CSV table of C-alpha atoms in Angstrom, one decimal:
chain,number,residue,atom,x,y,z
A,1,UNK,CA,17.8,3.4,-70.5
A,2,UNK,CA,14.2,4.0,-71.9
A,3,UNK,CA,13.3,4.4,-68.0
A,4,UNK,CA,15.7,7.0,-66.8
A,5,UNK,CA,15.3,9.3,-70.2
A,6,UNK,CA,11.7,8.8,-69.0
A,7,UNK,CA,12.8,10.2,-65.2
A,8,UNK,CA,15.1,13.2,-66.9
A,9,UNK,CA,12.0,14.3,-68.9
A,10,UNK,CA,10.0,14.4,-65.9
A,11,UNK,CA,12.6,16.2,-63.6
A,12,UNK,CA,12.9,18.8,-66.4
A,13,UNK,CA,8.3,19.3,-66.8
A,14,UNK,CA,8.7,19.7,-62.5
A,15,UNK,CA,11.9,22.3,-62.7
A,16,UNK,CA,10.0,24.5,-64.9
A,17,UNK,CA,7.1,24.2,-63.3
A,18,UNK,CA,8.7,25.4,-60.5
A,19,UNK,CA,10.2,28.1,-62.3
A,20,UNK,CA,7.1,29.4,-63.3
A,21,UNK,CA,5.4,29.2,-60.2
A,22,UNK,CA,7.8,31.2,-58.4
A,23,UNK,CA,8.1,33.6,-61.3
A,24,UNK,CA,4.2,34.2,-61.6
A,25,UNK,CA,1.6,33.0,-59.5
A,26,UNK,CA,-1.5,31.4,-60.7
A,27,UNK,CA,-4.9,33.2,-60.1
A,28,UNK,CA,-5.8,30.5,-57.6
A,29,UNK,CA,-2.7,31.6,-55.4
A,30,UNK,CA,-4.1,33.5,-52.0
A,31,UNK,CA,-1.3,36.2,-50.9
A,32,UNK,CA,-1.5,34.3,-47.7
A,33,UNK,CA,0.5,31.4,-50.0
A,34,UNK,CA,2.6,34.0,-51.5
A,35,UNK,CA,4.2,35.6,-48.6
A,36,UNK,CA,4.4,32.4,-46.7
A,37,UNK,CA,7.1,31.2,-49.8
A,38,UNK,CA,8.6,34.3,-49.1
A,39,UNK,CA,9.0,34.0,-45.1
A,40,UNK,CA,11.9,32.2,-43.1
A,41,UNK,CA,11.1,28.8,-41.8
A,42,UNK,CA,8.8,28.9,-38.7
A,43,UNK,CA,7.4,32.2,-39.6
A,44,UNK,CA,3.9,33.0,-40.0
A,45,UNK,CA,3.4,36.1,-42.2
A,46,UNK,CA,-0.6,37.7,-40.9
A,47,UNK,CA,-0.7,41.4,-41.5
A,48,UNK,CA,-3.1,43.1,-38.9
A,49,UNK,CA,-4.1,46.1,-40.6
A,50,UNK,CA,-4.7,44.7,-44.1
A,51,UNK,CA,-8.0,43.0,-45.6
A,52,UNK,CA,-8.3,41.4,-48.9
A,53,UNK,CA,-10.7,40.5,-50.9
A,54,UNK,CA,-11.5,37.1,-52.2
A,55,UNK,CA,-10.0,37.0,-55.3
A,56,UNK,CA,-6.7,38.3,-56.4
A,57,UNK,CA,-7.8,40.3,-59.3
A,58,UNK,CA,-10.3,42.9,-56.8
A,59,UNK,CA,-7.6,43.2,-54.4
A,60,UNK,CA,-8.6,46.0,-51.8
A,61,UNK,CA,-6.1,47.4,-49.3
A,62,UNK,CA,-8.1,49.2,-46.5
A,63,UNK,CA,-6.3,50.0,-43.5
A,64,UNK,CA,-8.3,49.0,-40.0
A,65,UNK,CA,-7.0,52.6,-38.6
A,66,UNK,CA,-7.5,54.7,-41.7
A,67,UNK,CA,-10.2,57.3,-41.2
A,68,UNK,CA,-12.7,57.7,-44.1
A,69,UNK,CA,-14.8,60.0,-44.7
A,70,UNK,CA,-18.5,60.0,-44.9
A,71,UNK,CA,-19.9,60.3,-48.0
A,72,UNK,CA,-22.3,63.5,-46.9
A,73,UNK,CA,-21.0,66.0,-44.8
A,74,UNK,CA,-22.8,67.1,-41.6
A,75,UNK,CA,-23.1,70.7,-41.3
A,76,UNK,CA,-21.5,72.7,-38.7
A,77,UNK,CA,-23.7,74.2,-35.5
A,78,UNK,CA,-24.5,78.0,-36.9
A,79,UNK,CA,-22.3,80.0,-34.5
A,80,UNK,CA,-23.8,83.6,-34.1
A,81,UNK,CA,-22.4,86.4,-35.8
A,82,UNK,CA,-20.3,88.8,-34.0
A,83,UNK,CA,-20.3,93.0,-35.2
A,84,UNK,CA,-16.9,95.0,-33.7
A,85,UNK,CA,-18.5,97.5,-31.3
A,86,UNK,CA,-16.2,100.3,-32.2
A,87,UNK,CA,-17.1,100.3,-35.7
A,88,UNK,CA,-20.4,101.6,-34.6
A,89,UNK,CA,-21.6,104.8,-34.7
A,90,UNK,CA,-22.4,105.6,-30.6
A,91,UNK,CA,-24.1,109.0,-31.7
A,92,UNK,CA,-28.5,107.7,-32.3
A,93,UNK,CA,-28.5,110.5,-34.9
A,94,UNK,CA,-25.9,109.3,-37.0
A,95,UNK,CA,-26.7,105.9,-37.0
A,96,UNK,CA,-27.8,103.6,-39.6
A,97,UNK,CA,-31.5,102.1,-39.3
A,98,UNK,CA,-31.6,98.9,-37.9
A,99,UNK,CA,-33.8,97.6,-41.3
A,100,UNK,CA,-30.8,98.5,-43.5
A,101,UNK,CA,-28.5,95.2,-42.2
A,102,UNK,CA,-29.0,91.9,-43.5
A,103,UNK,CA,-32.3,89.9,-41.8
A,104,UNK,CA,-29.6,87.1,-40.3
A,105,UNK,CA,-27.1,89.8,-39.2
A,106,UNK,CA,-29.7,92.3,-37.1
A,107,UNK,CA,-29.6,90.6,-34.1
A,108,UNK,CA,-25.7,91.0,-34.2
A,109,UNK,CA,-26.0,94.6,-34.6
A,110,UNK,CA,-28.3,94.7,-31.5
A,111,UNK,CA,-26.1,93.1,-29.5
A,112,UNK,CA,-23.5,95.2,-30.2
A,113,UNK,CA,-25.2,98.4,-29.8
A,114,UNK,CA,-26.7,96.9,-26.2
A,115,UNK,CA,-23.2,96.2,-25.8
A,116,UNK,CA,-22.2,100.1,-26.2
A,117,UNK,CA,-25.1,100.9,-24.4
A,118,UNK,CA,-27.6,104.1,-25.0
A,119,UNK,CA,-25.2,107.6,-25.6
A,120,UNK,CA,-26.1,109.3,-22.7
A,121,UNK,CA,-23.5,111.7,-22.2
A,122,UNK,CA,-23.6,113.2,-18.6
A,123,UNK,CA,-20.9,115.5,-18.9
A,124,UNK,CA,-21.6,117.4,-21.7
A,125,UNK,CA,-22.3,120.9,-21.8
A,126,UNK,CA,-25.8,121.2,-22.7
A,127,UNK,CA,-26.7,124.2,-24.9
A,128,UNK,CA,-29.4,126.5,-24.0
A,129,UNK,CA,-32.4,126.9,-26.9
A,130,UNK,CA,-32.5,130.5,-28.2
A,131,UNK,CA,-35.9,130.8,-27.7
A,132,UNK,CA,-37.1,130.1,-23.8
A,133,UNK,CA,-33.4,129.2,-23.1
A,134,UNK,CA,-34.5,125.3,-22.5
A,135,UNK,CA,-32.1,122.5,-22.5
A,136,UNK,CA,-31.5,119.2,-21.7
A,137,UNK,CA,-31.6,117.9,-17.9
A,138,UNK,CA,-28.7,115.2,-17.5
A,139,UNK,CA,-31.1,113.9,-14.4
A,140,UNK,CA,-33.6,112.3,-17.4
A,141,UNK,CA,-31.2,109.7,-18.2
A,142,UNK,CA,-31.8,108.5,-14.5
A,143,UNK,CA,-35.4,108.3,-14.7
A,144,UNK,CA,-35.7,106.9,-18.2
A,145,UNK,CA,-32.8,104.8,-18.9
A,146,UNK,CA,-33.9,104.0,-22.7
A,147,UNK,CA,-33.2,107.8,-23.2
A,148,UNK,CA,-30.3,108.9,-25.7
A,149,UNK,CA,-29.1,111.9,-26.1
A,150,UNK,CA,-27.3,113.5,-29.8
A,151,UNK,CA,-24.4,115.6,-29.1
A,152,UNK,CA,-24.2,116.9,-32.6
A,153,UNK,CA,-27.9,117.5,-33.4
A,154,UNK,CA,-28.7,118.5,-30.0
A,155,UNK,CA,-32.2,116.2,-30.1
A,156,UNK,CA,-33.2,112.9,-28.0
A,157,UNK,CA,-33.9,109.9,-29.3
A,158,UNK,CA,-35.3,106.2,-27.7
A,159,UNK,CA,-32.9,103.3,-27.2
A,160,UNK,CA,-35.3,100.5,-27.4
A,161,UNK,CA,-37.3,101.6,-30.4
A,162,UNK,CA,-34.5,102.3,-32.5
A,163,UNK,CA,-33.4,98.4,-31.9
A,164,UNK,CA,-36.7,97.1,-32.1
A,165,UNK,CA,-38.9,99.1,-34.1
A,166,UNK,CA,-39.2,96.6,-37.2
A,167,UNK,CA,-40.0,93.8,-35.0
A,168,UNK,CA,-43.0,95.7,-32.6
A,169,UNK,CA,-45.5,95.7,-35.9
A,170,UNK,CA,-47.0,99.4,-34.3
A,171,UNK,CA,-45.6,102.4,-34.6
A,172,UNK,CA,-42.9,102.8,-31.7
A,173,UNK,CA,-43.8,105.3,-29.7
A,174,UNK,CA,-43.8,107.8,-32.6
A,175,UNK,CA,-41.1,108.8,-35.0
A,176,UNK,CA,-39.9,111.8,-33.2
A,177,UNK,CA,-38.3,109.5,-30.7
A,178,UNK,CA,-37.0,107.4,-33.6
A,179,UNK,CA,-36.2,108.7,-37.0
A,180,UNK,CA,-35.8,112.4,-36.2
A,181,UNK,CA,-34.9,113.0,-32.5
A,182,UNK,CA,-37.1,115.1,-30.1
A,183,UNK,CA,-36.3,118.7,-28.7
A,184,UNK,CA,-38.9,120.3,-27.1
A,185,UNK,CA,-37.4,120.5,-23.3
A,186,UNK,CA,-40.3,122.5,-22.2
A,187,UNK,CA,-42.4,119.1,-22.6
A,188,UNK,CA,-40.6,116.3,-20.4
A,189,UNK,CA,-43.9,114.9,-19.9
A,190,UNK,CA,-43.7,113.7,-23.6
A,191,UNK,CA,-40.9,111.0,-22.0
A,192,UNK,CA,-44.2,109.5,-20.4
A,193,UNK,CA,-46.4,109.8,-23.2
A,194,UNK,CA,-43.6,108.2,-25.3
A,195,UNK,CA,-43.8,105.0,-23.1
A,196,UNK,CA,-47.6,104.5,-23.3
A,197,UNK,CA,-49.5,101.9,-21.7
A,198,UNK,CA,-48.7,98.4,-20.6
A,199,UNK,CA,-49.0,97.2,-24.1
A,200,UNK,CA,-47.7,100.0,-26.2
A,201,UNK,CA,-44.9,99.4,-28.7
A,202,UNK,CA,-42.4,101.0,-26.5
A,203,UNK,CA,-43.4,98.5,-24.2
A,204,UNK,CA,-43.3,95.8,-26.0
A,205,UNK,CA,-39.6,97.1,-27.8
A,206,UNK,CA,-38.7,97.6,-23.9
A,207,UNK,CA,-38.9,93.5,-23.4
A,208,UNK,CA,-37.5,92.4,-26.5
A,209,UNK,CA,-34.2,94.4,-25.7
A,210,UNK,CA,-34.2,93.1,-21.9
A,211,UNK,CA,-34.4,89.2,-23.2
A,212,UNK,CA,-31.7,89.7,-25.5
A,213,UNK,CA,-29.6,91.6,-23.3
A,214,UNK,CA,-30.0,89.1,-20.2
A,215,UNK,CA,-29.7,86.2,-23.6
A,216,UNK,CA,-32.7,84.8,-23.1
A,217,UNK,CA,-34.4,84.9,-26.1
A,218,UNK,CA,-34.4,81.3,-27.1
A,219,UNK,CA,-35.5,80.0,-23.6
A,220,UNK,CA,-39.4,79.1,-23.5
A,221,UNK,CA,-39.0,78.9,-19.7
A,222,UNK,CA,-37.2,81.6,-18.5
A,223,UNK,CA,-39.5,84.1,-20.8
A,224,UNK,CA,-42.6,82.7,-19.0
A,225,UNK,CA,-40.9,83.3,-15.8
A,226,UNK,CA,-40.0,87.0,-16.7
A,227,UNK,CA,-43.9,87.3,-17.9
A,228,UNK,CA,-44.9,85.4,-15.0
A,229,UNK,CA,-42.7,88.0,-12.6
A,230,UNK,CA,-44.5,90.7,-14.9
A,231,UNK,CA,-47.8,89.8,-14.3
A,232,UNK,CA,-47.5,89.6,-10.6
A,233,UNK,CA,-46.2,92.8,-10.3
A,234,UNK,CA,-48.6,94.4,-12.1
A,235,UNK,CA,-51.4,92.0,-10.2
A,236,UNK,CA,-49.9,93.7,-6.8
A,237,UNK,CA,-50.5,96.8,-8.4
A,238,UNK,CA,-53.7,96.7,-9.0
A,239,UNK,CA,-54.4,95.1,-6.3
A,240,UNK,CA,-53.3,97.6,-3.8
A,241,UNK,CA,-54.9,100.0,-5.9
A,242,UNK,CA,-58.6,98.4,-5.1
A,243,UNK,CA,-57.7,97.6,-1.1
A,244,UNK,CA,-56.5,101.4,-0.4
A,245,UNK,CA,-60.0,102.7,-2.3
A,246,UNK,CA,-62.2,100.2,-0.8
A,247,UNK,CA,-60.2,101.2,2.6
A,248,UNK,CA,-61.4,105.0,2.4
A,249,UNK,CA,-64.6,104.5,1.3
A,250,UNK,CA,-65.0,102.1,4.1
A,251,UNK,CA,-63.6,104.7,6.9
A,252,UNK,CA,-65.9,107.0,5.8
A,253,UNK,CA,-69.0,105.0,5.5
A,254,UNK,CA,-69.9,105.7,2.3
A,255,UNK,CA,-71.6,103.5,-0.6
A,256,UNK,CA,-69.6,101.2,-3.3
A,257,UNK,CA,-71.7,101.0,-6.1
A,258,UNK,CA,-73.4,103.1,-9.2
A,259,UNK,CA,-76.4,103.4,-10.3
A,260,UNK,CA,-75.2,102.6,-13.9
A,261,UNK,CA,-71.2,101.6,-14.0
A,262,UNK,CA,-70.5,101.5,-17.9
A,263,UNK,CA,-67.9,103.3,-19.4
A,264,UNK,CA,-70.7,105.7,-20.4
A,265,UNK,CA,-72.0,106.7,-17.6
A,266,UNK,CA,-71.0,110.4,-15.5
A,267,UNK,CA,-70.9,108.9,-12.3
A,268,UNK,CA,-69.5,105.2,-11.9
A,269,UNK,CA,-70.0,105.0,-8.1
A,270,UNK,CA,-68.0,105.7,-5.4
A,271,UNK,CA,-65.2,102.7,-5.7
A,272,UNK,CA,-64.7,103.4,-9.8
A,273,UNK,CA,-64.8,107.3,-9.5
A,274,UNK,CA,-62.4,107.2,-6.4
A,275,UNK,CA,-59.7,104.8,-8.4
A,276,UNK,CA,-60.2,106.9,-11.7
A,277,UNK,CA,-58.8,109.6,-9.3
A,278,UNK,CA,-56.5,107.8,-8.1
A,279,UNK,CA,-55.1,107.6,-11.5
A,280,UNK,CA,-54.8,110.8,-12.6
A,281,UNK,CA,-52.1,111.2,-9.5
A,282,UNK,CA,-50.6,108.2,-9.8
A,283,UNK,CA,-48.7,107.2,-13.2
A,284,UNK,CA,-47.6,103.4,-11.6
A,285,UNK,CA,-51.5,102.7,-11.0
A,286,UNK,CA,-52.4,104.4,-14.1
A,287,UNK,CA,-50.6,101.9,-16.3
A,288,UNK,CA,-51.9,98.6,-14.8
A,289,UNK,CA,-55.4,99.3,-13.7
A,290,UNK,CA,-59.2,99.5,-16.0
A,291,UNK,CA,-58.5,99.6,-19.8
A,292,UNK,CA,-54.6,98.9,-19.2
A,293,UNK,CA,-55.7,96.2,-17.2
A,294,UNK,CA,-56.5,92.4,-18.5
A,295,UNK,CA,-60.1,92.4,-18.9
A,296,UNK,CA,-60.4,89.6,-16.4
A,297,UNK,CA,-57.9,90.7,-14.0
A,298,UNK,CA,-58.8,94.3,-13.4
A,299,UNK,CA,-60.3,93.7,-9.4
A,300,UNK,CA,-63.0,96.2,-10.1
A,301,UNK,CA,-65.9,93.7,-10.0
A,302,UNK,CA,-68.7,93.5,-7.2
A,303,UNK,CA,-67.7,89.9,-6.1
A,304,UNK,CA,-63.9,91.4,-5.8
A,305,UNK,CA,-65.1,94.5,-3.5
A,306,UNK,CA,-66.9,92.1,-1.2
A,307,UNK,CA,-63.9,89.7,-1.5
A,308,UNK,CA,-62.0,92.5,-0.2
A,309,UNK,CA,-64.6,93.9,2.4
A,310,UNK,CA,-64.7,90.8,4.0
A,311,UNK,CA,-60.6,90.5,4.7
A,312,UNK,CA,-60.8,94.0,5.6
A,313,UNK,CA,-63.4,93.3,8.2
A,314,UNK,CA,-61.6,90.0,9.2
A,315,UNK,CA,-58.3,91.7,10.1
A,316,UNK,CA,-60.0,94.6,11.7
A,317,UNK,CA,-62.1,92.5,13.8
A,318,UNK,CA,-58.3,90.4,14.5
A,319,UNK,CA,-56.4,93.8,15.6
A,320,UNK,CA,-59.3,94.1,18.0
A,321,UNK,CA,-59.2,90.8,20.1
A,322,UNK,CA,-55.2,91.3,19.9
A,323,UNK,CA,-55.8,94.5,21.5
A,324,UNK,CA,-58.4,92.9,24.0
A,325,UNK,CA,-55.7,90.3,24.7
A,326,UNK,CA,-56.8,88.6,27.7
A,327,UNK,CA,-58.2,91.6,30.0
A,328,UNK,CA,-62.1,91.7,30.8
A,329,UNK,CA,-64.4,92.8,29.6
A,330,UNK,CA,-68.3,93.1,29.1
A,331,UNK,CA,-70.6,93.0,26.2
A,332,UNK,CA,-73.1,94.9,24.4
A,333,UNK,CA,-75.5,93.2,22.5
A,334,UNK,CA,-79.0,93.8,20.5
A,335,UNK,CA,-81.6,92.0,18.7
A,336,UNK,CA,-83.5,93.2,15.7
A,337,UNK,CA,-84.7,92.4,12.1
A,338,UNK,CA,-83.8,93.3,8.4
A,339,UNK,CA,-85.4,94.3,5.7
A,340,UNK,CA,-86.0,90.8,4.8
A,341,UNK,CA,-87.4,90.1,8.0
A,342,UNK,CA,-84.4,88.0,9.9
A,343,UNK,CA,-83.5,88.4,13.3
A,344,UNK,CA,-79.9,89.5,13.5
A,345,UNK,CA,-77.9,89.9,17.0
A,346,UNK,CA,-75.2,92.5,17.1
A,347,UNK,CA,-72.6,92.1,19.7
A,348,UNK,CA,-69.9,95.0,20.8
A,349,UNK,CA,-67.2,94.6,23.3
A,350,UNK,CA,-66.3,97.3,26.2
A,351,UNK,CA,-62.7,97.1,27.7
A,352,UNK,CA,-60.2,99.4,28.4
A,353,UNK,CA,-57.3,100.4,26.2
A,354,UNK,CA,-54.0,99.2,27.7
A,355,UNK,CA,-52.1,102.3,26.3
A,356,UNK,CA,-54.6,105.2,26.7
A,357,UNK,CA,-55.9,104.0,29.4
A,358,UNK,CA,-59.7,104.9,27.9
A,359,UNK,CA,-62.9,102.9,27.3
A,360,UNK,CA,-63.7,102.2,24.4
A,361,UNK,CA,-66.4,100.0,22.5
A,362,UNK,CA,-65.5,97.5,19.7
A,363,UNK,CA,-68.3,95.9,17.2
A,364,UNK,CA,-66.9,92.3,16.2
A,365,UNK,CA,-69.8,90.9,14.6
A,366,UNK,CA,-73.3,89.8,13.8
A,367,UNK,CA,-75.0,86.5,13.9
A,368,UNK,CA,-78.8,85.2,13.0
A,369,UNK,CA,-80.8,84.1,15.4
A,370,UNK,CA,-83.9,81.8,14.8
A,371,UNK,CA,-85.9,83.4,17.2
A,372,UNK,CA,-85.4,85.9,20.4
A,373,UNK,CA,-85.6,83.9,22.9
A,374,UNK,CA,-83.0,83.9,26.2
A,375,UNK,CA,-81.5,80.5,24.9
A,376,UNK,CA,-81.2,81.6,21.4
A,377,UNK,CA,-79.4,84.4,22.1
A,378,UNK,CA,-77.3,82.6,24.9
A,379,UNK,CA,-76.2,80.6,21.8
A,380,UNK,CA,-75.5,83.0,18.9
A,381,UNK,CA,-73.1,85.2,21.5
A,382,UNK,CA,-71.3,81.7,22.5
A,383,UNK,CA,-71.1,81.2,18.4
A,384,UNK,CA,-69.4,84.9,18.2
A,385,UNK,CA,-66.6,84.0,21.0
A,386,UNK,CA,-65.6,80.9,19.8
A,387,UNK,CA,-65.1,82.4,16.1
A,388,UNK,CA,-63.0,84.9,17.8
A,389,UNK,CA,-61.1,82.6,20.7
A,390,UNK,CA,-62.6,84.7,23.4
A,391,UNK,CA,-63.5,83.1,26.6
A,392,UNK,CA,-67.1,83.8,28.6
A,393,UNK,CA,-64.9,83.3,31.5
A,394,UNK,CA,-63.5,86.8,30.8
A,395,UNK,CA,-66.7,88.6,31.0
């Protein structure tokens, strides 16, 4: 008897222990445990999407395809700002001044004005000035396209310098063309004054507005290419410039050099007074050539004149064999001495002229000779033909 109350006492401790489990866990139970209990036979209960933490109590539910957030948030790329081009004024003398917008919000303006593009109205009747009866010429805007043009105050203003002024650190090109308009249309050559040389401040407005029309402002590159394409146009310039002086002065014979060739000086020589000319006549020239110039780019020195000399002589003495081409002809040639006592043998050909029919006589070069003797001079005239691919056979 004593056994089985023993076994009822013992059923009875494992009943509610049972009981109690399944009514609260213990903290030693993993959910794994729990939700097996809970499954139907043969089923394995493994959630996918849900990771827990070691102990029951710090529980944390994260699912694997939630997406959280960073804990600092990464800015947004600055996006430029964009100013409705019809709530501009078009008219330069109504406008506002550049220097009145918001440092970050100029460029915007700009943009939007270069999008308008300058007031030039062709069409409009142009009034006559009481005095002189001057007015505006409509064909300006062709020849300076930076030129605007005020319908209501009947003035001109520039494009460029009104976008750009704040930025050129000189004064661009003088206020008239800015702040208060100009109007004197007996003076068109003021339009050229305005612009200045190669570094005035219209100038220099003038390439800020083309890079940010063409947007390429923020490109390293492509604005050395465009100063690269700049300075070899101005390089041609000038270089032309020197070649058709150096030409003339050449045909006629006459001397290069100065006795003194400073700035100073009345006469610079024949070369520097000849381009100085050439300026006054010629506004292209005048902007890229002596004090416009680079000072080590302006082709005016005496090892650029005989630089040039010596082309000129090369392709003249070239057009002369082509002309030759392989006719016959016969030779001219004579012996003598310089002032620094070195015997020099000039050689001319004689041939007839294909076209003309006439003949003529051609100097193609000297050479020094060592001494005058028949063998020498046998040699120095072989020397000549060979630089110049003639043949003694054609003699």
């Amino acid at each position: 008897m004593k056994k089985q109350s023993d076994l009822r006492n013992m059923f009875k401790r494992m009943k509610s222990h049972d009981s109690s489990s399944s009514s609260a866990p213990n903290d030693n139970t993993s959910p794994s445990n729990a939700n097996a209990s809970l499954a139907p036979p043969n089923v394995t209960m493994t959630p996918s999407n849900v990771s827990v933490s070691p102990t029951l109590s710090n529980v944390t539910v994260t699912p694997s395809n939630a997406s959280v957030s960073p804990t600092r948030s990464v800015p947004l790329e600055e996006k430029e700002l964009i100013y409705d081009v019809e709530k501009l004024n078009h008219d330069p003398a109504k406008r506002d001044s550049i220097m009145t917008y918001p440092p970050n919000e100029r460029d915007a303006v700009r943009r939007a004005y270069i999008l308008k593009k300058p007031c030039q109205p062709r069409s409009h009747n142009f009034p006559r000035k009481k005095i002189g009866g001057r007015r505006f010429m409509p064909y300006w805007f062709d020849t300076w396209d930076w030129l605007e043009y005020s319908t209501t105050e009947d003035v001109a203003f520039c494009f460029v310098c009104y976008l750009f002024k704040n930025e050129v650190g000189l004064t661009a090109g003088g206020d008239a063309f800015v702040n208060k308009g100009f109007k004197s249309w007996n003076k068109p050559d003021r339009f050229t004054k305005h612009i200045g040389g190669i570094k005035s401040a219209h100038n220099l407005a003038y390439e800020k507005y083309v890079n940010l029309r063409d947007g390429k402002k923020n490109s390293i590159l492509v604005s050395l290419d465009n100063a690269t394409e700049v300075t070899i146009k101005e390089y041609d310039i000038r270089l032309k410039a020197s070649i058709s002086c150096l030409r003339y002065l050449l045909r006629q014979g006459l001397g290069f050099r100065g006795h003194r060739e400073n700035s100073e000086s009345l006469n610079r020589g024949n070369f520097l007074e000849l381009l100085k000319w050439l300026r006054t006549h010629n506004e292209v020239v005048s902007k890229v050539t002596l004090e416009n110039a680079p000072g080590n780019c302006q082709l005016i020195s005496p090892t650029i004149q005989k630089d040039i000399i010596n082309c000129c002589a090369k392709e003249t003495t070239k057009r002369i064999v082509d002309e030759l081409g392989v006719d016959y002809f016969a030779i001219l040639a004579d012996e003598s001495s310089d002032v620094s006592q070195k015997e020099q043998l000039s050689l001319c050909l004689r041939y007839v002229q294909r076209k003309t029919g006439q003949v003529v006589e051609r100097f193609i070069g000297l050479a020094h000779v060592g001494d005058t003797t028949a063998l020498s001079l046998r040699s120095a005239i072989i020397s000549l033909f060979i630089e110049h691919s003639l043949s003694p056979s054609k003699i």
